[in-house]
Short mmCIF file of C-alpha atoms in Angstrom, two decimals:
data_model
loop_
_atom_site.label_atom_id
_atom_site.label_comp_id
_atom_site.label_asym_id
_atom_site.label_seq_id
_atom_site.Cartn_x
_atom_site.Cartn_y
_atom_site.Cartn_z
CA MET A 1 -4.44 -4.85 39.71
CA ALA A 2 -4.02 -7.73 42.15
CA GLU A 3 -3.21 -10.22 39.38
CA PHE A 4 -0.49 -8.03 37.85
CA MET A 5 1.48 -5.95 40.34
CA VAL A 6 4.60 -5.78 38.15
CA ILE A 7 4.35 -5.44 34.36
CA GLY A 8 7.32 -5.69 32.04
CA VAL A 9 7.21 -3.96 28.65
CA ILE A 10 9.91 -4.59 26.05
CA GLY A 11 10.46 -1.97 23.36
CA ALA A 12 10.51 1.74 24.17
CA GLY A 13 9.05 3.00 20.91
CA GLN A 14 5.65 4.64 20.60
CA MET A 15 3.79 1.37 21.19
CA GLY A 16 5.91 0.18 24.12
CA SER A 17 5.98 3.54 25.87
CA GLY A 18 2.23 3.88 25.40
CA ILE A 19 1.60 0.43 26.90
CA ALA A 20 3.93 1.24 29.81
CA GLN A 21 2.00 4.45 30.43
CA LEU A 22 -1.32 2.58 30.49
CA ALA A 23 0.04 0.06 33.00
CA ALA A 24 1.49 2.76 35.27
CA VAL A 25 -1.72 4.81 35.24
CA ALA A 26 -3.60 1.62 36.15
CA GLY A 27 -1.43 1.30 39.27
CA ALA A 28 1.14 -1.32 38.29
CA ASP A 29 4.88 -1.08 38.78
CA VAL A 30 6.37 -1.04 35.29
CA ARG A 31 9.74 -2.14 33.95
CA LEU A 32 10.23 -0.63 30.48
CA LEU A 33 13.14 -2.28 28.69
CA ASP A 34 15.06 -1.34 25.57
CA LYS A 35 18.66 -1.97 24.54
CA ASP A 36 18.87 1.57 23.16
CA ALA A 37 19.60 4.05 25.96
CA GLU A 38 18.48 6.96 23.80
CA ALA A 39 15.14 5.24 23.14
CA LEU A 40 14.63 4.92 26.89
CA LEU A 41 15.34 8.62 27.42
CA THR A 42 12.91 9.51 24.65
CA ALA A 43 10.28 7.21 26.16
CA LYS A 44 10.74 8.76 29.60
CA ARG A 45 10.13 12.24 28.20
CA SER A 46 7.21 11.03 26.11
CA ILE A 47 5.47 9.31 29.02
CA SER A 48 5.96 12.30 31.33
CA ASP A 49 4.68 14.74 28.70
CA SER A 50 1.72 12.52 27.81
CA VAL A 51 0.67 12.04 31.43
CA GLN A 52 0.93 15.80 31.98
CA ARG A 53 -1.40 16.42 29.03
CA PHE A 54 -3.98 14.08 30.54
CA VAL A 55 -3.64 15.96 33.84
CA SER A 56 -3.95 19.37 32.19
CA LYS A 57 -7.11 18.25 30.40
CA GLY A 58 -8.66 17.08 33.67
CA GLN A 59 -8.67 13.44 32.54
CA LEU A 60 -6.26 12.42 35.28
CA SER A 61 -5.67 13.83 38.76
CA LYS A 62 -2.31 15.45 39.46
CA GLU A 63 -1.62 12.95 42.25
CA ARG A 64 -2.39 9.96 40.04
CA GLY A 65 -0.29 11.40 37.24
CA THR A 66 2.70 11.93 39.52
CA ASP A 67 2.30 8.40 40.86
CA ALA A 68 2.12 6.93 37.35
CA VAL A 69 5.31 8.64 36.19
CA ALA A 70 7.14 7.39 39.29
CA ARG A 71 5.98 3.81 38.72
CA VAL A 72 7.92 3.38 35.46
CA LYS A 73 11.49 2.14 35.79
CA TYR A 74 13.74 2.10 32.73
CA THR A 75 16.24 -0.65 32.04
CA SER A 76 18.33 -2.41 29.39
CA ASN A 77 18.74 -5.60 31.43
CA LEU A 78 16.39 -8.53 30.88
CA GLU A 79 17.18 -9.80 34.36
CA ASP A 80 15.22 -6.83 35.74
CA LEU A 81 12.04 -8.55 34.50
CA GLN A 82 12.42 -11.49 36.90
CA SER A 83 9.65 -10.17 39.16
CA ALA A 84 7.19 -9.39 36.36
CA ASP A 85 3.76 -11.01 36.48
CA ILE A 86 3.31 -10.39 32.75
CA VAL A 87 5.73 -9.25 30.06
CA ILE A 88 4.36 -7.52 26.96
CA GLU A 89 6.77 -7.27 24.04
CA ALA A 90 6.40 -4.45 21.52
CA ILE A 91 9.53 -4.91 19.43
CA VAL A 92 10.19 -5.21 15.69
CA GLU A 93 7.59 -7.19 13.71
CA SER A 94 9.86 -10.18 13.01
CA GLU A 95 8.96 -13.72 13.97
CA ASP A 96 12.57 -14.80 14.37
CA VAL A 97 13.43 -11.84 16.63
CA LYS A 98 10.33 -12.30 18.75
CA LYS A 99 10.88 -16.05 19.15
CA LYS A 100 14.45 -15.46 20.26
CA LEU A 101 13.22 -12.94 22.84
CA PHE A 102 10.51 -15.28 24.12
CA ALA A 103 13.03 -18.11 24.51
CA GLU A 104 15.23 -15.82 26.60
CA LEU A 105 12.33 -14.54 28.69
CA ASP A 106 11.13 -18.08 29.34
CA LYS A 107 14.37 -18.74 31.21
CA ILE A 108 14.30 -15.47 33.17
CA VAL A 109 10.77 -14.69 34.32
CA LYS A 110 9.02 -16.55 37.11
CA VAL A 111 7.11 -19.75 36.36
CA SER A 112 3.70 -18.11 36.77
CA ALA A 113 4.41 -15.16 34.44
CA ILE A 114 2.44 -14.61 31.24
CA LEU A 115 4.30 -13.73 28.04
CA ALA A 116 2.27 -11.47 25.75
CA SER A 117 3.06 -10.18 22.28
CA ASN A 118 1.83 -6.93 20.78
CA THR A 119 2.32 -8.45 17.31
CA SER A 120 -0.14 -7.24 14.70
CA SER A 121 0.03 -10.35 12.51
CA ILE A 122 2.49 -13.07 13.62
CA SER A 123 1.26 -16.47 14.84
CA ILE A 124 1.00 -16.67 18.63
CA THR A 125 1.20 -20.46 18.42
CA ARG A 126 4.60 -20.25 16.70
CA LEU A 127 5.88 -17.68 19.19
CA ALA A 128 4.72 -19.90 22.04
CA SER A 129 6.65 -22.84 20.57
CA ALA A 130 9.88 -21.07 21.54
CA THR A 131 8.96 -21.45 25.23
CA LYS A 132 8.22 -24.18 27.75
CA ARG A 133 5.02 -22.38 28.80
CA PRO A 134 2.86 -22.26 25.63
CA HIS A 135 -0.29 -22.21 27.77
CA GLN A 136 0.91 -18.86 29.21
CA VAL A 137 1.63 -17.15 25.87
CA ILE A 138 -0.95 -14.84 24.32
CA GLY A 139 -1.35 -12.01 21.84
CA MET A 140 -2.25 -8.59 23.25
CA HIS A 141 -2.45 -6.29 20.23
CA PHE A 142 -2.86 -2.63 21.18
CA MET A 143 -3.87 -0.02 18.65
CA ASN A 144 -1.67 3.02 18.02
CA PRO A 145 -1.42 5.19 20.09
CA PRO A 146 -2.21 2.90 23.06
CA PRO A 147 -3.26 5.62 25.58
CA ILE A 148 -5.87 6.95 23.11
CA MET A 149 -7.22 4.02 21.12
CA LYS A 150 -9.94 2.05 22.88
CA LEU A 151 -9.36 -1.41 21.42
CA VAL A 152 -7.17 -4.32 22.46
CA GLU A 153 -7.23 -7.39 20.22
CA ILE A 154 -6.48 -10.56 22.19
CA ILE A 155 -5.25 -13.62 20.30
CA ARG A 156 -5.25 -17.11 21.74
CA GLY A 157 -2.58 -19.52 20.53
CA ALA A 158 -3.34 -23.21 20.07
CA GLN A 159 -2.39 -23.94 23.70
CA THR A 160 -3.27 -20.66 25.44
CA SER A 161 -5.15 -21.57 28.62
CA ASP A 162 -8.48 -20.14 29.73
CA GLU A 163 -6.75 -18.77 32.83
CA THR A 164 -4.21 -16.88 30.74
CA TYR A 165 -6.93 -15.49 28.48
CA ASN A 166 -9.14 -14.41 31.38
CA LYS A 167 -6.30 -12.70 33.23
CA THR A 168 -5.16 -10.88 30.09
CA LYS A 169 -8.69 -9.79 29.22
CA THR A 170 -9.20 -8.48 32.76
CA LEU A 171 -5.93 -6.55 32.53
CA ALA A 172 -6.93 -4.92 29.23
CA GLU A 173 -10.28 -3.92 30.71
CA ARG A 174 -8.53 -2.39 33.73
CA PHE A 175 -6.56 -0.33 31.22
CA GLY A 176 -9.96 1.00 30.12
CA LYS A 177 -9.99 -0.92 26.85
CA THR A 178 -12.65 -2.80 24.93
CA VAL A 179 -11.51 -6.34 24.09
CA VAL A 180 -12.11 -8.38 20.96
CA CYS A 181 -10.80 -11.94 20.71
CA SER A 182 -9.37 -13.51 17.57
CA LYS A 183 -8.33 -17.01 16.66
CA ASP A 184 -4.69 -17.40 15.67
CA TYR A 185 -4.90 -16.77 11.93
CA SER A 186 -2.60 -14.43 10.02
CA GLY A 187 -3.53 -10.78 10.56
CA PHE A 188 -6.14 -11.65 13.20
CA ILE A 189 -9.23 -9.39 12.84
CA VAL A 190 -8.17 -5.79 12.42
CA ASN A 191 -5.22 -6.11 10.06
CA ARG A 192 -6.78 -8.87 7.99
CA ILE A 193 -9.43 -6.32 7.02
CA LEU A 194 -7.40 -3.09 7.22
CA MET A 195 -4.27 -4.06 5.27
CA PRO A 196 -6.05 -5.15 2.06
CA MET A 197 -7.80 -1.75 2.08
CA ILE A 198 -4.46 0.06 2.43
CA ASN A 199 -2.92 -2.18 -0.23
CA GLU A 200 -5.78 -1.45 -2.62
CA ALA A 201 -5.34 2.27 -2.00
CA PHE A 202 -1.71 1.87 -3.11
CA TYR A 203 -2.83 -0.02 -6.22
CA THR A 204 -5.30 2.78 -6.93
CA LEU A 205 -2.44 5.28 -6.75
CA TYR A 206 -0.04 2.96 -8.63
CA THR A 207 -2.39 2.55 -11.60
CA GLY A 208 -3.15 6.25 -11.80
CA VAL A 209 -6.83 6.06 -10.92
CA ALA A 210 -6.57 9.18 -8.76
CA THR A 211 -4.15 11.37 -6.81
CA LYS A 212 -3.20 10.47 -3.27
CA GLU A 213 -5.18 13.47 -2.01
CA ASP A 214 -8.34 12.39 -3.83
CA ILE A 215 -7.99 8.76 -2.73
CA ASP A 216 -7.74 9.82 0.90
CA ALA A 217 -10.48 12.45 0.63
CA GLY A 218 -12.77 9.96 -1.05
CA MET A 219 -12.38 7.39 1.70
CA LYS A 220 -12.58 9.96 4.51
CA LEU A 221 -15.68 11.71 3.29
CA GLY A 222 -17.27 8.77 1.48
CA THR A 223 -16.94 6.20 4.27
CA ASN A 224 -16.66 8.47 7.33
CA GLN A 225 -13.13 7.39 8.28
CA PRO A 226 -11.02 9.76 10.42
CA MET A 227 -8.13 9.60 7.92
CA GLY A 228 -7.60 8.23 4.46
CA PRO A 229 -5.89 4.85 3.91
CA LEU A 230 -2.68 6.33 2.49
CA GLN A 231 -2.35 8.81 5.33
CA LEU A 232 -3.07 5.99 7.79
CA ALA A 233 -0.37 3.85 6.17
CA ASP A 234 2.11 6.70 6.69
CA PHE A 235 1.05 6.90 10.33
CA ILE A 236 1.42 3.15 10.87
CA GLY A 237 4.70 2.97 8.93
CA LEU A 238 4.95 1.68 5.37
CA ASP A 239 7.52 -0.91 6.44
CA VAL A 240 5.07 -2.24 9.03
CA CYS A 241 2.27 -2.37 6.45
CA LEU A 242 4.52 -4.26 4.04
CA SER A 243 5.58 -6.70 6.75
CA ILE A 244 1.97 -7.45 7.70
CA LEU A 245 0.94 -7.93 4.05
CA LYS A 246 3.78 -10.41 3.59
CA VAL A 247 2.59 -12.35 6.65
CA LEU A 248 -0.98 -12.35 5.28
CA HIS A 249 0.19 -13.41 1.82
CA ASN A 250 2.40 -16.21 3.12
CA GLY A 251 0.03 -17.33 5.87
CA LEU A 252 -3.24 -17.32 3.93
CA GLY A 253 -1.87 -18.06 0.46
CA ASP A 254 -4.22 -15.70 -1.38
CA THR A 255 -2.85 -13.40 -4.10
CA LYS A 256 -5.19 -10.63 -2.97
CA TYR A 257 -2.73 -10.00 -0.11
CA ALA A 258 0.28 -9.60 -2.44
CA PRO A 259 1.87 -6.20 -1.64
CA CYS A 260 1.48 -3.49 -4.25
CA PRO A 261 4.77 -2.84 -6.12
CA LEU A 262 4.51 0.87 -5.26
CA LEU A 263 4.41 0.08 -1.53
CA VAL A 264 7.47 -2.16 -1.93
CA GLN A 265 9.27 0.57 -3.87
CA TYR A 266 8.57 3.21 -1.22
CA VAL A 267 9.93 0.97 1.52
CA ASP A 268 13.00 0.13 -0.56
CA ALA A 269 13.59 3.87 -0.97
CA GLY A 270 13.36 4.47 2.78
CA ARG A 271 10.04 6.30 2.48
CA LEU A 272 8.61 4.67 5.60
CA GLY A 273 6.01 7.27 6.54
CA LYS A 274 5.63 9.96 9.14
CA LYS A 275 8.38 8.56 11.40
CA ARG A 276 10.93 9.17 8.62
CA GLY A 277 9.45 12.48 7.48
CA VAL A 278 8.34 11.12 4.12
CA GLY A 279 6.15 8.28 2.91
CA VAL A 280 3.21 8.75 0.59
CA TYR A 281 3.25 12.33 1.85
CA ASP A 282 6.18 14.63 2.61
CA TYR A 283 5.97 15.71 6.27
CA THR A 284 9.02 17.95 6.12
CA LYS A 285 6.82 20.63 4.56
CA PHE A 286 4.66 20.91 7.66
CA PRO A 287 5.52 22.12 11.18
CA LYS A 288 5.95 19.30 13.69
CA GLN A 289 2.72 18.56 15.53
CA PRO A 290 2.67 17.64 19.23
CA SER A 291 2.28 13.96 20.04
CA ARG A 292 -1.26 12.74 20.64
CA ILE A 293 -0.29 10.48 23.51
#
């Protein structure tokens, strides 16, 4: 971890807390930032509980687990990221919000620091344009939940340097991840393929081809996927799926990426998926399951 002794993570939701956990377990000092004090408290409990589960399963020693939990510091002050060697943002999937954050970070973090985005679809080149260090801006897209999923998708912007790419790739591998590299096109690799499948599943439901249960069972058992596309959409968040489809539609200009009206309607109605208790499925009918991370 010589290249990255201090890692900043912005956003204390499931993605940000998971990334912070990975960094702490890998031996870095972590600064996890969120403006919401309650989100930070939730993240602290989540990280502690998750690390303890890894320890109880024998996947992590007790000493290393205790050390990892102690390495995460929680803050709401951007100035606390001044010493970070890399900052990974995992905030709302909005280009304007991310660009504003990157412009602020560019003035705060040290000259050598890398700025990485966990965006699942937004142009790294455009995010980098908000800074004076475009060669040190890169996409580092973790899969959800980060401590479990083995993939990190790295995206190079138009000016991302080889040094930045190599350091980021090495960091992901030290997290125990397999790396794939994408050029900076809308949706990158994973979501460019995944989101049209989810969208088509919504169209299949919208046009009455089959029930949601049969659509998911068909894809699970017929294509050997761990969960059906509608269930997966609920897990990701229907608002996130809609946002990514809009980026794909606008960025690539192909009508095949146009969001299904049923997906739009669900989001308008606040049916955002598992995080809200209802999406395609109603999760209030089932007892709450323990977190996987």
